[in-house]
CSV table of C-alpha atoms in Angstrom, one decimal:
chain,number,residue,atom,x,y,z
A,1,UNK,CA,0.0,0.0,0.0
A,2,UNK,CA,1.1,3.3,-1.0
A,3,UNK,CA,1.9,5.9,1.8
A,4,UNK,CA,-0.3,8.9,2.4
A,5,UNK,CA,2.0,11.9,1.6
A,6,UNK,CA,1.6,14.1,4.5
A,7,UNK,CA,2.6,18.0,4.9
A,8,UNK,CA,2.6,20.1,8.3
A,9,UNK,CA,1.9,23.3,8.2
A,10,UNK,CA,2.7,25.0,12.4
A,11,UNK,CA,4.6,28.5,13.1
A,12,UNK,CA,5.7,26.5,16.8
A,13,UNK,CA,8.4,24.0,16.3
A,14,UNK,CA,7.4,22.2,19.2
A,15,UNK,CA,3.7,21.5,17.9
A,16,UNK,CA,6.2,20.1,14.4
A,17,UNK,CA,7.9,17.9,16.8
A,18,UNK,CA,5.0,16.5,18.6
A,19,UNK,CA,2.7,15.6,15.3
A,20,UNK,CA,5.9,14.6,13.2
A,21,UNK,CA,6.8,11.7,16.5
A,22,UNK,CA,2.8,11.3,16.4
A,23,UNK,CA,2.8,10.3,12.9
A,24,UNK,CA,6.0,8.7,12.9
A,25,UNK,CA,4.7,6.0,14.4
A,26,UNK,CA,2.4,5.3,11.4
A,27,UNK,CA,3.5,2.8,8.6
A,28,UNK,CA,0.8,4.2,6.4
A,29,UNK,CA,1.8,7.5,6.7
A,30,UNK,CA,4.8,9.6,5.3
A,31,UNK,CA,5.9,12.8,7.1
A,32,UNK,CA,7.2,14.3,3.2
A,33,UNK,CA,7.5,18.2,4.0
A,34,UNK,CA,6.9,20.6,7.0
A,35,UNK,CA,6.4,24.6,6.9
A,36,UNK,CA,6.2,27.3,9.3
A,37,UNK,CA,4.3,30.1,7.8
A,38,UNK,CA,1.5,29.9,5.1
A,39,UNK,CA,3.4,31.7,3.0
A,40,UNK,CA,5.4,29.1,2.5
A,41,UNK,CA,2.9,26.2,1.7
A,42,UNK,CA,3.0,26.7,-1.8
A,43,UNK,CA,6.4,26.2,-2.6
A,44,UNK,CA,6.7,23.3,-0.2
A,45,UNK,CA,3.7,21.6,-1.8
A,46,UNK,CA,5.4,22.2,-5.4
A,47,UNK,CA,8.3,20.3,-4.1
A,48,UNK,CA,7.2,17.4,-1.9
A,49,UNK,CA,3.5,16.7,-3.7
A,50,UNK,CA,1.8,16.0,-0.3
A,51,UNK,CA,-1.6,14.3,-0.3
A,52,UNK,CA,-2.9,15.7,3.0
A,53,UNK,CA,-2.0,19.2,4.4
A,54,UNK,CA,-2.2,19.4,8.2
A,55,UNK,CA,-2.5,23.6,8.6
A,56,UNK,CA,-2.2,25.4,11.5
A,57,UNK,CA,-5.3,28.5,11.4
A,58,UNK,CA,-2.6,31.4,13.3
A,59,UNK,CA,0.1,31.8,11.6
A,60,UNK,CA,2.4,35.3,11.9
A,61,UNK,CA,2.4,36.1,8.0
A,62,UNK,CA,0.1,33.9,5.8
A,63,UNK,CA,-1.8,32.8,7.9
A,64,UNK,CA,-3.7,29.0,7.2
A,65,UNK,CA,-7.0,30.3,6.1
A,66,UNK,CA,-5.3,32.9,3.1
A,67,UNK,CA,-3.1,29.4,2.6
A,68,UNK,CA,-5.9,26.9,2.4
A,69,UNK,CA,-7.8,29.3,-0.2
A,70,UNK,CA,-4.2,29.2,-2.5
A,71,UNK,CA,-4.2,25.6,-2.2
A,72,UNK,CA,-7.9,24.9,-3.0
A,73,UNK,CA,-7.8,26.9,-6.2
A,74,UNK,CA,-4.9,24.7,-7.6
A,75,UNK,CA,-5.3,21.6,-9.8
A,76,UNK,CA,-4.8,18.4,-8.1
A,77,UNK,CA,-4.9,20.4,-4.9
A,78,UNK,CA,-4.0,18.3,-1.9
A,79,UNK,CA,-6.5,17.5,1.0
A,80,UNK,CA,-6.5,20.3,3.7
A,81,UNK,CA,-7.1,19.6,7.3
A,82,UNK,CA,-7.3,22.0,9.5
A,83,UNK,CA,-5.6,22.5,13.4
A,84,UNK,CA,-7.4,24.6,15.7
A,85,UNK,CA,-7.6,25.1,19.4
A,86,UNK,CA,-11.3,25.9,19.5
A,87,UNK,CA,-14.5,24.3,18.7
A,88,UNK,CA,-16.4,27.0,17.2
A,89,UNK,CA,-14.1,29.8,15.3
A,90,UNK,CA,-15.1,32.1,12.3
A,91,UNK,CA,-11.6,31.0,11.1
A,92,UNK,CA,-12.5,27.2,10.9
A,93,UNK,CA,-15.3,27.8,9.3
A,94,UNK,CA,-13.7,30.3,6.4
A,95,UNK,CA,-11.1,27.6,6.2
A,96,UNK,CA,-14.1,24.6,5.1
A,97,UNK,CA,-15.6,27.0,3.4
A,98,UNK,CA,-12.4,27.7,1.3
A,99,UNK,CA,-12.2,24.2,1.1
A,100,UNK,CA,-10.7,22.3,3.8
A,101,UNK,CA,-12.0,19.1,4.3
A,102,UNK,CA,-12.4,19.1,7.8
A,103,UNK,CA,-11.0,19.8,10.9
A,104,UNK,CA,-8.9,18.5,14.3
A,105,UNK,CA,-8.5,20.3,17.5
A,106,UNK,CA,-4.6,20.3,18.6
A,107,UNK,CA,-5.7,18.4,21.9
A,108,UNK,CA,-7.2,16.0,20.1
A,109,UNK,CA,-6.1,12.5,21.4
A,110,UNK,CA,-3.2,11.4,18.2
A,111,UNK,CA,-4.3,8.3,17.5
A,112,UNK,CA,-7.8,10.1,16.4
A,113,UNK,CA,-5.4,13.1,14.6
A,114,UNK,CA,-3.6,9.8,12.4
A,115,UNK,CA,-7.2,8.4,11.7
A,116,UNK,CA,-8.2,11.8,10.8
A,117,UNK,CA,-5.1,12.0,7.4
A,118,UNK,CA,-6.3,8.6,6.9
A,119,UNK,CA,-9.7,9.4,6.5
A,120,UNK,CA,-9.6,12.6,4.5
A,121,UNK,CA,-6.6,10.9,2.4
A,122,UNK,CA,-9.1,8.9,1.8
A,123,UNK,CA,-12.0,11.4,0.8
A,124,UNK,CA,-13.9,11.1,3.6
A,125,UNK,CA,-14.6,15.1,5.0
A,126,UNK,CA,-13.3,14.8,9.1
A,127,UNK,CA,-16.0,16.9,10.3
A,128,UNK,CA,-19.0,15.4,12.6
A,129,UNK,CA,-22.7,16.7,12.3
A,130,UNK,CA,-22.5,18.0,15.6
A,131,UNK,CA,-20.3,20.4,15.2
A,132,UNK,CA,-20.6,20.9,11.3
A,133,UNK,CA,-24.1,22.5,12.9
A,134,UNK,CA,-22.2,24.3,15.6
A,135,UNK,CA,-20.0,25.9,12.9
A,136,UNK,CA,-22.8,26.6,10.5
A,137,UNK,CA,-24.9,28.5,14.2
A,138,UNK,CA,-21.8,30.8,14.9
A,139,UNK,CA,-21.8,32.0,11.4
A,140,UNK,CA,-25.3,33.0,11.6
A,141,UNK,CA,-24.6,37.1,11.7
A,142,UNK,CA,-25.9,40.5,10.1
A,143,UNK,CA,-24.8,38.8,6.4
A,144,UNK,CA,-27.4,36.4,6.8
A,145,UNK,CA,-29.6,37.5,4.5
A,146,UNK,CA,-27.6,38.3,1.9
A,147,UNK,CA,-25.7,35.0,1.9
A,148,UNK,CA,-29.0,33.7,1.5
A,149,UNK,CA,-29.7,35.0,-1.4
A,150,UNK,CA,-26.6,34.3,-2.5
A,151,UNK,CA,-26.8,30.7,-1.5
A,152,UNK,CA,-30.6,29.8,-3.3
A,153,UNK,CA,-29.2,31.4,-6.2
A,154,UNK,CA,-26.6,29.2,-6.8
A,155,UNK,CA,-28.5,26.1,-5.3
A,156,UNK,CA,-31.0,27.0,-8.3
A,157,UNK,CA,-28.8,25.0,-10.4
A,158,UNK,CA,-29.7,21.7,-9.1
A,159,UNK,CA,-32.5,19.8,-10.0
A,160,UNK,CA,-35.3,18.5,-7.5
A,161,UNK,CA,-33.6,15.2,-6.6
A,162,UNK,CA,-29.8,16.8,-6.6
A,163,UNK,CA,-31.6,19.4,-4.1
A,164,UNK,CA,-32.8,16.5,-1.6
A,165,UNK,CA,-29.7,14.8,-1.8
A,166,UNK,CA,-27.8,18.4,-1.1
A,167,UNK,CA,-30.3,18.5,2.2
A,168,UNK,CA,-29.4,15.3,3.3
A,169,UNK,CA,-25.6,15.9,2.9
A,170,UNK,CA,-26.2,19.0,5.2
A,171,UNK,CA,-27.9,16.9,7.7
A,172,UNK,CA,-25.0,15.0,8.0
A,173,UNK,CA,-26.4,11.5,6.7
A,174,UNK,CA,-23.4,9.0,5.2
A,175,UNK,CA,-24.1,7.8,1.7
A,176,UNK,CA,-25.7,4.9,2.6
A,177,UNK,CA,-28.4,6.7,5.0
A,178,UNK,CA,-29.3,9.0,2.2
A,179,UNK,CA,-29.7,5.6,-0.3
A,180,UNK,CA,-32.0,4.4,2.2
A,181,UNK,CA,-34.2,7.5,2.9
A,182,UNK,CA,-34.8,8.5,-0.7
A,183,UNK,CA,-35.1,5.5,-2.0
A,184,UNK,CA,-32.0,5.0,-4.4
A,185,UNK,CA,-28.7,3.1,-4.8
A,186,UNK,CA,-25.7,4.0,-2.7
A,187,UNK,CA,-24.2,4.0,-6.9
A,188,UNK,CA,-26.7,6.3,-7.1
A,189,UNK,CA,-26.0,8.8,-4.4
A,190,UNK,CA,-22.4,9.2,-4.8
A,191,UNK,CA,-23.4,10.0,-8.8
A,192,UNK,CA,-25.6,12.9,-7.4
A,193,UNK,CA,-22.8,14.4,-4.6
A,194,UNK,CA,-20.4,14.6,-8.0
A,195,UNK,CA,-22.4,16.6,-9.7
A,196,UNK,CA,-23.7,19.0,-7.4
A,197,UNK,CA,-19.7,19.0,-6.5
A,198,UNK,CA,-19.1,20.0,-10.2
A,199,UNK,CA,-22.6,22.1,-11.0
A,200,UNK,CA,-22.0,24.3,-7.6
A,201,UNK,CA,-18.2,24.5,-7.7
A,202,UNK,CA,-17.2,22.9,-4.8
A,203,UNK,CA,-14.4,21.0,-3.3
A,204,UNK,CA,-16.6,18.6,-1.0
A,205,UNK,CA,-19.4,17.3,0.9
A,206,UNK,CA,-18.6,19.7,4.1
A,207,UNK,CA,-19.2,22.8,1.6
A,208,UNK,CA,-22.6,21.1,0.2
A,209,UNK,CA,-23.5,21.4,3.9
A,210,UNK,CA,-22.8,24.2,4.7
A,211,UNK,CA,-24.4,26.2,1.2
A,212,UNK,CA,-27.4,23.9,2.3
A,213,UNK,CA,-27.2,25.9,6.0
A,214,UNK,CA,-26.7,29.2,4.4
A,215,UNK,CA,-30.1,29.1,1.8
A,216,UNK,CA,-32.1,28.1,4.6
A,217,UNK,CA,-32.8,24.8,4.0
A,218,UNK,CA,-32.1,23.7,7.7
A,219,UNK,CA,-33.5,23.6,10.8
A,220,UNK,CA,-32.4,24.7,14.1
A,221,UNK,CA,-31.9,21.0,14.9
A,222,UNK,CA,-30.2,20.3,11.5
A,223,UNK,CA,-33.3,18.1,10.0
């Protein structure tokens, strides 16, 4: 089995140190690059063609948010994970909203931090329903309205069953939930999230949701 090519992105050497000896000790994972600033990311990913990005959010130039956002908009753009230290920060969600596909709190416990680069190497977004809906709540602000337009607008595109499967996907439902409630192959499903992917623009399942949040098509208890 092929390595996943992993890349950390931390301005504190120490925080390096401590996920480079946390991954170390996984033989399905290659430490290939590390960077201190965002503004570096770039060139580093140029050079060592990671296939995960683990990005720090503060950062004293580029920070990881302006970096994730340079990444995202590159072909064959590695996966971005994010490191944060909070729960709930406007940051994190700009970051998945930029196109990272998920993201892990720095305390979180390292064997969950490996399974996390295993699981977005793999295309699977590393964000629960819980907080994806805790996210999508903080963001609720004075540009509500407008980024509502914005967001029915663009969700216009889709047609009816595209639109139920985009609902689903912000409820937080797994591919093979969403086959059973609407009736249709789990073939079938993964066929839809591609093309609202390519019709809408977006990098994954996490911005589905959260486009989904932001037209209103939501509850309060994310149903």
């Amino acid at each position: 089995m092929t390595a996943i090519r992993l890349l950390l992105v931390d301005d504190d050497p120490l925080v390096r140190a401590g996920l480079s000896l946390m991954m170390g000790g996984a033989d399905d994972i290659e430490i290939v690059g590390e960077a201190a600033d965002g503004g570096e990311v770039e060139a580093v990913v140029d050079r060592t063609r990671p296939d995960v990005v683990l990005m720090d959010i503060r950062m004293p130039s580029v920070d990881g948010l302006t970096a994730t956002e340079r990444l995202r908009g590159r072909k064959d753009a590695p996966q971005v994970v994010v490191l944060t230290t909070f729960h709930a920060d406007e940051q994190v969600l700009h970051a998945l909203r930029a196109g990272a596909a998920g993201f892990v709190l720095k305390d979180t416990p390292p064997a969950e931090i490996v399974d996390a680069v295993r699981r977005v190497a793999a295309g699977e977004p590393v964000l629960s329903p819980a907080v994806t809906r805790q996210l999508m709540r903080h963001a609720a602000g004075t540009a509500a309205d407008s980024r509502q337009a914005r967001a029915r607008e663009r969700l216009a595109a889709l047609n009816e069953r595209e639109r139920e499967v985009a609902v689903a996907v912000g409820r937080g439902l797994a591919n093979a939930q969403i086959a059973a409630e609407l009736f249709m192959s789990v073939a079938t499903v993964k066929t839809h999230v591609s093309r609202i992917l390519a019709k809408l623009g977006l990098n994954n399942r996490v911005q589905i949701a959260l486009l989904a949040y932001d037209a209103g098509l939501l509850d309060e208890d994310g149903h």
